[in-house]
Short mmCIF file of C-alpha atoms in Angstrom, two decimals:
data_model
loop_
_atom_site.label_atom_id
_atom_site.label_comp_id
_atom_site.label_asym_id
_atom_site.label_seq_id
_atom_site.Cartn_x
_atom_site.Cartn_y
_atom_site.Cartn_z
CA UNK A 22 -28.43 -17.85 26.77
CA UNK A 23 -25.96 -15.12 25.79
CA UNK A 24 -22.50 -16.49 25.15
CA UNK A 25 -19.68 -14.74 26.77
CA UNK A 26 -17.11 -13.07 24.84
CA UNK A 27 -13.92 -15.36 26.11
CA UNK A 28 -16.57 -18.48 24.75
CA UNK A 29 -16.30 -17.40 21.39
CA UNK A 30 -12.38 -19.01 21.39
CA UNK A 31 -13.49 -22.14 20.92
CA UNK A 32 -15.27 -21.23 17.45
CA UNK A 33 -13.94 -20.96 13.88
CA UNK A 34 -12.26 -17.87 12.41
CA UNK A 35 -15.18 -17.17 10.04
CA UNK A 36 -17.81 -17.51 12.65
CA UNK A 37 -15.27 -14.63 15.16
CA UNK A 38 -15.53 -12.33 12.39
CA UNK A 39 -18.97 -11.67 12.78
CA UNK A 40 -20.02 -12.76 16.18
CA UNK A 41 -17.07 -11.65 18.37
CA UNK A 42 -16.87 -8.18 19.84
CA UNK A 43 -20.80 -7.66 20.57
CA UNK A 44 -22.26 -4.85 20.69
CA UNK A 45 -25.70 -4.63 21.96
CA UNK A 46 -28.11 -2.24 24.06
CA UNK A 47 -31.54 -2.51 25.59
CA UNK A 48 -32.73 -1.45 22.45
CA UNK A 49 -32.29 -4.72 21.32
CA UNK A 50 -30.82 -4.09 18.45
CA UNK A 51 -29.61 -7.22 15.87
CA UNK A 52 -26.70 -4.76 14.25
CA UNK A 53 -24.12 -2.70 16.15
CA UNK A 54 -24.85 0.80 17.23
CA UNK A 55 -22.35 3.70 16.45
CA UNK A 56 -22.00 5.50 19.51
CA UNK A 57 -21.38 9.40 18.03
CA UNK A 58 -20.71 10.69 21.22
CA UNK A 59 -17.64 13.00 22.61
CA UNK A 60 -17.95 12.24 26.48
CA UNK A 61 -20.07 10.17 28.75
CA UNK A 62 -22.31 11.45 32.10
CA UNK A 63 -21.61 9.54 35.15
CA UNK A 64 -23.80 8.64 38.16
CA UNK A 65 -21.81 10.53 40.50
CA UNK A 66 -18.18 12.31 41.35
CA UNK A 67 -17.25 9.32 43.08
CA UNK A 68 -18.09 7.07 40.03
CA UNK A 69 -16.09 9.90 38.07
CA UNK A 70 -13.34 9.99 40.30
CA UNK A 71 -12.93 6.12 39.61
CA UNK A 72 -12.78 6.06 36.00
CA UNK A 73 -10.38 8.34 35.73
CA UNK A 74 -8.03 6.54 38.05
CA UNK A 75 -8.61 3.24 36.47
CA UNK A 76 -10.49 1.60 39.66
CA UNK A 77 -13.43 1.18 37.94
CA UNK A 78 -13.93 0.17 34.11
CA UNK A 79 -16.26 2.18 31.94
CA UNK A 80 -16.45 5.14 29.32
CA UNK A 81 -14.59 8.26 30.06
CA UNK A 82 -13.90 10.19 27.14
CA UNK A 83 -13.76 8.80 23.20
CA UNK A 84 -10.56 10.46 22.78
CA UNK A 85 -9.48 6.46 24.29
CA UNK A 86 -12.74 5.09 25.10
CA UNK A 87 -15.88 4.15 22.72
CA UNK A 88 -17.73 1.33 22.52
CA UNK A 89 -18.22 1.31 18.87
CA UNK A 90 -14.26 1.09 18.87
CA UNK A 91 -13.80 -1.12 21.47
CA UNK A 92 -16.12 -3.70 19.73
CA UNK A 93 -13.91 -3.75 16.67
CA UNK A 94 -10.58 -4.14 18.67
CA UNK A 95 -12.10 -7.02 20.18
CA UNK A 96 -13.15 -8.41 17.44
CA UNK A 97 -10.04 -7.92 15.34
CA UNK A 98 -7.89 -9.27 18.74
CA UNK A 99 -10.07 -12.72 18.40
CA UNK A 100 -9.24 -13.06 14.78
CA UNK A 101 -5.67 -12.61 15.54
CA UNK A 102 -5.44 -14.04 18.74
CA UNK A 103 -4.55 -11.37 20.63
CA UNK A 104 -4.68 -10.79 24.13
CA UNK A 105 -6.22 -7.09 23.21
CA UNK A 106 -5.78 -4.52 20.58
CA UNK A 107 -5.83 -1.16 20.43
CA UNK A 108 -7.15 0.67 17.39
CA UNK A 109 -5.79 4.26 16.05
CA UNK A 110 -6.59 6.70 13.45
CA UNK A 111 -4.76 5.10 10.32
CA UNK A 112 -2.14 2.24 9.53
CA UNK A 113 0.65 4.81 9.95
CA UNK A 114 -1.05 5.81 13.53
CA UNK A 115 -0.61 2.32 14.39
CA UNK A 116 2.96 1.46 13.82
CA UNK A 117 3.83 5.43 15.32
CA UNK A 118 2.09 4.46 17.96
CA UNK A 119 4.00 1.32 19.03
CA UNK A 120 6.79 2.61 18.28
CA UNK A 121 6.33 5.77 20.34
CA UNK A 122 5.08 3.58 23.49
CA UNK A 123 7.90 0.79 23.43
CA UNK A 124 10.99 2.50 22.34
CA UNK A 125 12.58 5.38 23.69
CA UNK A 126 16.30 7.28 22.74
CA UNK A 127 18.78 5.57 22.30
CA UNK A 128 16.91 2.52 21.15
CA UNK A 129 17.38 1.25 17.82
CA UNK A 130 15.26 -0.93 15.24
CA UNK A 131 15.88 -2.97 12.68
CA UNK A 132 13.51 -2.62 9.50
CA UNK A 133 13.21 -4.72 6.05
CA UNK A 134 13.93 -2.40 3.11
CA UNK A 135 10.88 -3.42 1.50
CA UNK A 136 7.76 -1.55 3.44
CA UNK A 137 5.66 0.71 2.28
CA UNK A 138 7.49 4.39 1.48
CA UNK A 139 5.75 5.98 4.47
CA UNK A 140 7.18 3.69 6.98
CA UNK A 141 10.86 4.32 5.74
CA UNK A 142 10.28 7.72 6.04
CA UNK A 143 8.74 7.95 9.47
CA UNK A 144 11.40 5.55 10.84
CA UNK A 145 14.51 7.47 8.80
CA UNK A 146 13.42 10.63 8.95
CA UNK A 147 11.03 11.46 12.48
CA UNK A 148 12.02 8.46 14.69
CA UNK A 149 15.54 9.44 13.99
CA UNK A 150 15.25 13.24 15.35
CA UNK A 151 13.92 11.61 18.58
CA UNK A 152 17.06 9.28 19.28
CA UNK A 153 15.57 5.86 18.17
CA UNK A 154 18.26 5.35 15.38
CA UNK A 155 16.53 2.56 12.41
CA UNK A 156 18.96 0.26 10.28
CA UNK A 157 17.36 -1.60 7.17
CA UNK A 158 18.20 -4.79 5.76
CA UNK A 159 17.00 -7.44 3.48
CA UNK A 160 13.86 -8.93 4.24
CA UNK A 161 14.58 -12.51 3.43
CA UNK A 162 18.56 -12.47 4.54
CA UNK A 163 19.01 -13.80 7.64
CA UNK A 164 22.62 -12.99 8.06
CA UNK A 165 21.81 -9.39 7.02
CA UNK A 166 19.13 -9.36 10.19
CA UNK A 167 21.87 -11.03 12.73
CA UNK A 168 24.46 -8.59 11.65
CA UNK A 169 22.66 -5.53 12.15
CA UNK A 170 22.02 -6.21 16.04
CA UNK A 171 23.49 -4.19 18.50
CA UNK A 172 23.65 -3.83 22.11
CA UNK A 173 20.34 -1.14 21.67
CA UNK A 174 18.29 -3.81 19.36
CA UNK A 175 14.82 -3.50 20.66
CA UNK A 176 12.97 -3.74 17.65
CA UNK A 177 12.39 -5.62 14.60
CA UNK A 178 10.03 -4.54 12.09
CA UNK A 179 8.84 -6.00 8.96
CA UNK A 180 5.83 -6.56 6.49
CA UNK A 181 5.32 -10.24 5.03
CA UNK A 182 4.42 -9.96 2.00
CA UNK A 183 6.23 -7.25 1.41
CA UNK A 184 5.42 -3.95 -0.15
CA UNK A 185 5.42 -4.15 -3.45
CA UNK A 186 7.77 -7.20 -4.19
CA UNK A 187 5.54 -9.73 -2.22
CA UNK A 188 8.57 -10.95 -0.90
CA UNK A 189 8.48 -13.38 2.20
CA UNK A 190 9.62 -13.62 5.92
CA UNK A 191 10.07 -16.49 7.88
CA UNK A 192 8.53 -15.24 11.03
CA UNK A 193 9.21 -18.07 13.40
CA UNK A 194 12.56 -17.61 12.43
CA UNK A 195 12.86 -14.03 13.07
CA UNK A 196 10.77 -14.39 16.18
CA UNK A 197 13.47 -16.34 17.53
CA UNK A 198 15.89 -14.34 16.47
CA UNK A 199 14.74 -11.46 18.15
CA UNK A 200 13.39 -12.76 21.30
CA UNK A 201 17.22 -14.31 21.78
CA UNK A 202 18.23 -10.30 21.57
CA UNK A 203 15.90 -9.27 24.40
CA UNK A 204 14.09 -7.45 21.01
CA UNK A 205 10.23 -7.14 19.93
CA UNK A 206 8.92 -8.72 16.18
CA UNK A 207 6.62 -6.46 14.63
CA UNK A 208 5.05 -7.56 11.93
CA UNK A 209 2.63 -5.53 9.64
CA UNK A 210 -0.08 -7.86 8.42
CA UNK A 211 -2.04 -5.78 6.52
CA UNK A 212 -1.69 -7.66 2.91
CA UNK A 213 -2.52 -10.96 4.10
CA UNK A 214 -4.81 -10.43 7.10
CA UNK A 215 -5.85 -12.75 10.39
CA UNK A 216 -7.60 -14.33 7.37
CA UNK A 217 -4.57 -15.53 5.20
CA UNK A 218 -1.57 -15.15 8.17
CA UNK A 219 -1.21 -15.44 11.85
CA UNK A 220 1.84 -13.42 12.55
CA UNK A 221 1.41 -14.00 16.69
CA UNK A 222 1.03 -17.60 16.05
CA UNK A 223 4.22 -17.83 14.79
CA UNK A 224 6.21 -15.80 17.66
CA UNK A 225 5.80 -12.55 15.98
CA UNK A 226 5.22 -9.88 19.60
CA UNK A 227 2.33 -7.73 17.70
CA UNK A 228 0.56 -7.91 14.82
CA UNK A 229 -0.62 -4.26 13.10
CA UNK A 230 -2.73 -3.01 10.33
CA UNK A 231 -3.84 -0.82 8.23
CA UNK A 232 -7.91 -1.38 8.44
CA UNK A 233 -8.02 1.08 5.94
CA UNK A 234 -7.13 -1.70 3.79
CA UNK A 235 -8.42 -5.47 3.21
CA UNK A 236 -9.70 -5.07 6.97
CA UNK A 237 -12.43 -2.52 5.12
CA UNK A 238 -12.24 -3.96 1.99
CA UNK A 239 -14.35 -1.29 -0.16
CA UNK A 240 -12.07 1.60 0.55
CA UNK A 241 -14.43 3.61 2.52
CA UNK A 242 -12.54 4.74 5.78
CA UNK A 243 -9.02 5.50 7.16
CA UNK A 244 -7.75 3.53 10.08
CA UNK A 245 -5.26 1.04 11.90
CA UNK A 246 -5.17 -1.16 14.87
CA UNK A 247 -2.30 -3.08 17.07
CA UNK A 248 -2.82 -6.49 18.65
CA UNK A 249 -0.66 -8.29 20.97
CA UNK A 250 -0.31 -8.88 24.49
CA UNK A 251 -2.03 -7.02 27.60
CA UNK A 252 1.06 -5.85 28.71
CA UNK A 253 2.34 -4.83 25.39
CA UNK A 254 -0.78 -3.14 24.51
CA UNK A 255 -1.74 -1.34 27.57
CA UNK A 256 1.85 0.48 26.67
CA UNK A 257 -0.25 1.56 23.50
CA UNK A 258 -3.22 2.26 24.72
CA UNK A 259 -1.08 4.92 26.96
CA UNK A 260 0.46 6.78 24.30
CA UNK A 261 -3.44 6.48 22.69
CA UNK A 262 -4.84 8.11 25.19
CA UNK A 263 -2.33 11.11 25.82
CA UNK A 264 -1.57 11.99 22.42
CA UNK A 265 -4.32 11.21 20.56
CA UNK A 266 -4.41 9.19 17.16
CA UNK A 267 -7.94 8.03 17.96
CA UNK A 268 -10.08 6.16 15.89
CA UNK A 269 -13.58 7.09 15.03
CA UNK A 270 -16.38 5.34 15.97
CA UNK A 271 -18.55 5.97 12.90
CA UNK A 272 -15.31 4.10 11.07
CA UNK A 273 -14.62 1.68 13.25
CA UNK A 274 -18.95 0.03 12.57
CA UNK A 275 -17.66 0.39 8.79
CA UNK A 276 -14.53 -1.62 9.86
CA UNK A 277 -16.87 -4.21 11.71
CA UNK A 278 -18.86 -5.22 8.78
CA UNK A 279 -15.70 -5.06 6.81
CA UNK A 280 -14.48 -8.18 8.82
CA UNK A 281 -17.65 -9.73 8.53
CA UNK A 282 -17.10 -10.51 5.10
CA UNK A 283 -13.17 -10.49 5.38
CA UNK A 284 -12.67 -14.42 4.99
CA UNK A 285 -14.88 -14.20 1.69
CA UNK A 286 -12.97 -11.57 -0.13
CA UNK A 287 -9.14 -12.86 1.09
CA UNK A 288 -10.09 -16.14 -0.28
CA UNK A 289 -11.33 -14.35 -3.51
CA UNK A 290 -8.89 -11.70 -4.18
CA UNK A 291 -6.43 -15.14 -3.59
CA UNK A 292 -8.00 -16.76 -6.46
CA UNK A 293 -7.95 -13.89 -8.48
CA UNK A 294 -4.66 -12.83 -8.29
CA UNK A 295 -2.89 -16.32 -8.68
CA UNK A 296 -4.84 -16.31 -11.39
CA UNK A 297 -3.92 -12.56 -13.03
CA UNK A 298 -0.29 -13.24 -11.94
CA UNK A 299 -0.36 -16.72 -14.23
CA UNK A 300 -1.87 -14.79 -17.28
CA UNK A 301 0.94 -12.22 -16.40
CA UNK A 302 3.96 -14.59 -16.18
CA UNK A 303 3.60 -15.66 -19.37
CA UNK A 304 2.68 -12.08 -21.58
CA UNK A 305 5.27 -11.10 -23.64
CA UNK A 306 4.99 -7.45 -22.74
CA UNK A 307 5.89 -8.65 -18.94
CA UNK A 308 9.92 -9.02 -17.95
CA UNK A 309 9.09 -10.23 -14.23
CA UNK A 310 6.29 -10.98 -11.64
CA UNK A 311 6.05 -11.16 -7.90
CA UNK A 312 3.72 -12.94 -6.22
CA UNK A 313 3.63 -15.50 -3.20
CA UNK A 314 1.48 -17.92 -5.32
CA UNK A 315 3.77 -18.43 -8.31
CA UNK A 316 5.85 -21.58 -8.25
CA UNK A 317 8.95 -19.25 -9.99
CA UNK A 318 8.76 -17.06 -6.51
CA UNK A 319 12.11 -17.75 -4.30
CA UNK A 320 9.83 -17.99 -1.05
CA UNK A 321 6.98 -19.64 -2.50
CA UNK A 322 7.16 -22.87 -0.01
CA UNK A 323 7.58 -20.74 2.70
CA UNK A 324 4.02 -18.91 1.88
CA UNK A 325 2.25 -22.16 1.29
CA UNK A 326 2.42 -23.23 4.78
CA UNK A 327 3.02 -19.87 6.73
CA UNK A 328 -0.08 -18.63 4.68
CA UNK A 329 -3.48 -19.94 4.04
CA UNK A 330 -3.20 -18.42 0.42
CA UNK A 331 -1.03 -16.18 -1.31
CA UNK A 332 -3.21 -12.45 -0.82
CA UNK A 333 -4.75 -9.82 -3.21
CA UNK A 334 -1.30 -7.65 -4.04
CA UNK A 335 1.12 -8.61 -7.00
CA UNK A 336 3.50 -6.62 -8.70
CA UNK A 337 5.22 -6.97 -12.48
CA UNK A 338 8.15 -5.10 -14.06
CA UNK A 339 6.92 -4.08 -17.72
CA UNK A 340 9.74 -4.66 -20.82
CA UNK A 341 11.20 -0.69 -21.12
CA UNK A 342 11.02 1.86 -18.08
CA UNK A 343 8.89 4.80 -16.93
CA UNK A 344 7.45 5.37 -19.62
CA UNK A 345 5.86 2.08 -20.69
CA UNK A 346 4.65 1.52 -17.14
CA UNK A 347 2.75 4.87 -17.50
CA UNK A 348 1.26 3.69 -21.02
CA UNK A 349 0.37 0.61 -19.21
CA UNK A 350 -1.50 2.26 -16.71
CA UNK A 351 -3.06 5.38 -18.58
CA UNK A 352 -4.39 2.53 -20.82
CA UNK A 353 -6.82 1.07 -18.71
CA UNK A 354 -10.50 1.62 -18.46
CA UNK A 355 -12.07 1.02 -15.55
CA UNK A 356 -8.85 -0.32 -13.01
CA UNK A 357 -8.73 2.57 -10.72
CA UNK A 358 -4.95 4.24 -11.06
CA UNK A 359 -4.96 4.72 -7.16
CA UNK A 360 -2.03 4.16 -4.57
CA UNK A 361 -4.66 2.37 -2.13
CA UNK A 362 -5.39 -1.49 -2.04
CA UNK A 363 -7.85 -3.96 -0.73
CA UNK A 364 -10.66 -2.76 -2.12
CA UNK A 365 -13.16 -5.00 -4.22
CA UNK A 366 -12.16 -2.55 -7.14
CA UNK A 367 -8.65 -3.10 -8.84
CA UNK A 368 -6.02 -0.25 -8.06
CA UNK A 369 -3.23 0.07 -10.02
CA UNK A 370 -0.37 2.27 -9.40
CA UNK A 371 3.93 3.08 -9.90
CA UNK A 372 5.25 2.76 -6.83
CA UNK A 373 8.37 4.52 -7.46
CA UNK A 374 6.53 7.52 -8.46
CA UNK A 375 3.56 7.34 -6.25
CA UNK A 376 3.82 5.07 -2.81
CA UNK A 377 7.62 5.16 -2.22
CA UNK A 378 8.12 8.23 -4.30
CA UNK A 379 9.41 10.29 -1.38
CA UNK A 380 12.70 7.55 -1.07
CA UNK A 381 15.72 8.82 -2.43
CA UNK A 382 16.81 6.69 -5.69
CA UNK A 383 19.64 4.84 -3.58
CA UNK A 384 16.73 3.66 -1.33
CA UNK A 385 14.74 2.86 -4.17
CA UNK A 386 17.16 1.08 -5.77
CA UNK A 387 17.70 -1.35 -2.54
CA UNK A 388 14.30 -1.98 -1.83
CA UNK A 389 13.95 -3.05 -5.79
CA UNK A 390 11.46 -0.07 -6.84
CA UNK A 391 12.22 0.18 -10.80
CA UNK A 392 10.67 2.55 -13.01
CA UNK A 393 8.87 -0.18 -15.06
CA UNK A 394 8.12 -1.54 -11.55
CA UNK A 395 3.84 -1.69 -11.59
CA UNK A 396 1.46 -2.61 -8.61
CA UNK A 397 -1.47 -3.72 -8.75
CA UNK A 398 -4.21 -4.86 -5.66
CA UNK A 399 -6.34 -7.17 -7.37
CA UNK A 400 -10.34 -6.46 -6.50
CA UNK A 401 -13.35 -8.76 -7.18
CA UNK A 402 -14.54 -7.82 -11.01
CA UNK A 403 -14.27 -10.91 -13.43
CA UNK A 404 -10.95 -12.03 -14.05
CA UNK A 405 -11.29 -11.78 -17.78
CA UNK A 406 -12.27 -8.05 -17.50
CA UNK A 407 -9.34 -7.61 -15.34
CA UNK A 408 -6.85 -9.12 -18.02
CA UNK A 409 -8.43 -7.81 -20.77
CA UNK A 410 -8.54 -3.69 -19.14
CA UNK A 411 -4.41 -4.83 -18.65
CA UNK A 412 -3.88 -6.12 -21.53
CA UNK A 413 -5.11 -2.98 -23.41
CA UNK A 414 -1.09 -1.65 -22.70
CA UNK A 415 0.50 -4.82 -22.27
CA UNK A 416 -0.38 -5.46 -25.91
CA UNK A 417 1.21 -2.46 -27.35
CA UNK A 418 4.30 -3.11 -25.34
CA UNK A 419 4.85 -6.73 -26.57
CA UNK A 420 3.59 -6.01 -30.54
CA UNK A 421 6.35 -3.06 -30.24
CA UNK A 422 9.30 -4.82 -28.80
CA UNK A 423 12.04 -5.46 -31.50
CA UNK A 424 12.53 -9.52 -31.94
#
């Protein structure tokens, strides 16, 4: 007998990620169907009549509705247990999107300095020409969180880790914090996954992503998704449907057999990273590394038990600036010099010159982006051809460094 989709609670994470959200037909059919279809024919002007109002549930128009789509928001709302989520066109579509539907002029939010470039911009730079004024603080300083609260507080938004310091929140914490405001906690999952991190579980209000991301995992598609509550959502799912920033359904199969496999690679790109970041630590043409997994990192308890493991992303500071980060990079062989992560293949990339290069240097400078600053999203090749493609710079730096 067919199990119903609120039955699938009761079983394991792994065993949601492919099972969850079904999709099936009278085709019978063992793998999900891509519905490639614009609009949908109904039995009559009555039935019509009642979709568009909302009395009756069904396909209207895949601008907002598509079953392809909805199976991988319910899927990805199991794994994060969510009430519902609502999926959108990219990461960036996602947090606009909340942001658009829960705030309005005169609000204000309160952001951690270190998130990716884009989000700075869109909350410093667009948000701010529509009223919703954005004030940023130190991830992991409480005080500097409490301080910035006004009487308009409705948001708090952060990423933990963090973008490209792999610094991290205490969410309970800041759920608190927040909810005792009358204020939402956003928190942007996207480097450690439902896999590695349960941001909802921990008070956070919503959860996003970037599926273009880990959620993917082979860097094939663009998109992003929001899960939290109904009521939360349904705010979403509004501003979805009016303005737009749909998700396609042809992307949204590739994102469902991404997160059939998602457990697999988090735990792998985990074990190779803690690795890399050990081999790192101690190479003498490396002045600092960041990552969760290290004993030397300041929030390293708090990731071993908000976290199942540590995540894919790390980031090191070469000895010199600019210039030897470059040689670092331009030396490698086969790590892809890219600004995207979560993909099986390593990426490497300067984030002050690539993902928050549009920041001005003061912003830089507080959110810790360095010019020997280097990123990199470790993939699934061996570890030893990893180190070694590194090491190809990393070598010259150290044998060229006065004593």
């Amino acid at each position: 007998m067919p199990i119903d989709e609120q039955d699938f609670q009761q079983y394991h994470l792994d065993t949601l990620a492919i099972r969850s959200g079904r999709l099936t037909t009278d085709e019978g059919a063992h793998g999900e169907p891509i519905f490639t279809t614009s609009s949908y024919v109904f039995d009559s002007a009555a039935q019509a009549a009642a979709r568009f109002s909302g009395a009756e549930k069904g396909n209207i128009y895949s601008r907002f509705t598509n079953p392809t789509v909805r199976s991988f928001e319910q899927r990805l709302a199991a794994l994060e247990g969510a009430e519902r989520c609502v999926a959108t066109s990219s990461g960036m579509a996602a947090i606009l999107s909340t942001v658009m539907a829960l705030l309005q002029s005169g609000d204000e939010v309160i952001c951690s300095r270190s998130v990716f470039g884009t989000t700075n911009v869109l909350f410093e730079k667009y948000l701010h020409k529509f009223g919703v004024k954005t004030s940023f603080v130190n991830l992991t300083d409480l005080e500097e969180w409490k301080a910035a609260f006004t009487g308009q507080t409705r948001m708090l938004f952060m990423e933990t880790p963090s973008n490209p310091l792999c610094e991290v929140a205490d969410i309970a914490q800041l759920a608190e914090l927040a909810h005792a405001n009358n204020a939402l906690l956003v928190v942007d999952n996207c480097f450690c996954t439902p896999v590695l991190q349960q941001p909802l579980a921990l008070g956070a209000d919503i959860s996003l992503h970037s599926a273009t991301k880990f959620l993917d995992g082979q860097g094939r598609c663009i998109g992003g998704a929001v899960c939290g509550s109904d009521k939360l959502m349904e705010e979403v799912f509004g501003f979805l449907r009016s303005a737009g920033p749909t998700m396609s359904p042809f992307n949204a199969w590739v994102f469902l057999k991404g997160l059939e496999t998602l457990s697999l690679r988090m735990q792998a790109h985990s074990a190779n990273a803690l690795r890399l970041a050990d081999w790192l630590e101690q190479h003498p043409g490396v002045e600092k590394v960041y990552y969760a997994g290290l004993p030397s990192h300041p929030q390293h308890l708090l990731a071993r038990t908000q976290q199942q493991a540590f995540g894919g992303v790390l980031s090191f500071r070469v000895k010199g600036g600019r210039a030897e980060a470059w040689k670092v990079i331009d030396s490698t062989r086969f790590l892809s010099i890219t600004g995207n992560l979560g993909d099986t293949k390593t990426t490497i990339t300067h984030p002050a010159t690539t993902t928050h290069g549009r920041l001005s240097d003061d912003a830089k400078s507080k959110a810790g982006i360095t010019e020997n600053l280097i990123r990199v999203a470790v993939g699934l090749e061996h570890i030893s051809d990893i180190k070694a493609d590194l090491d190809l710079g990393l070598s010259g730096l150290a044998n060229n460094r006065p004593d």
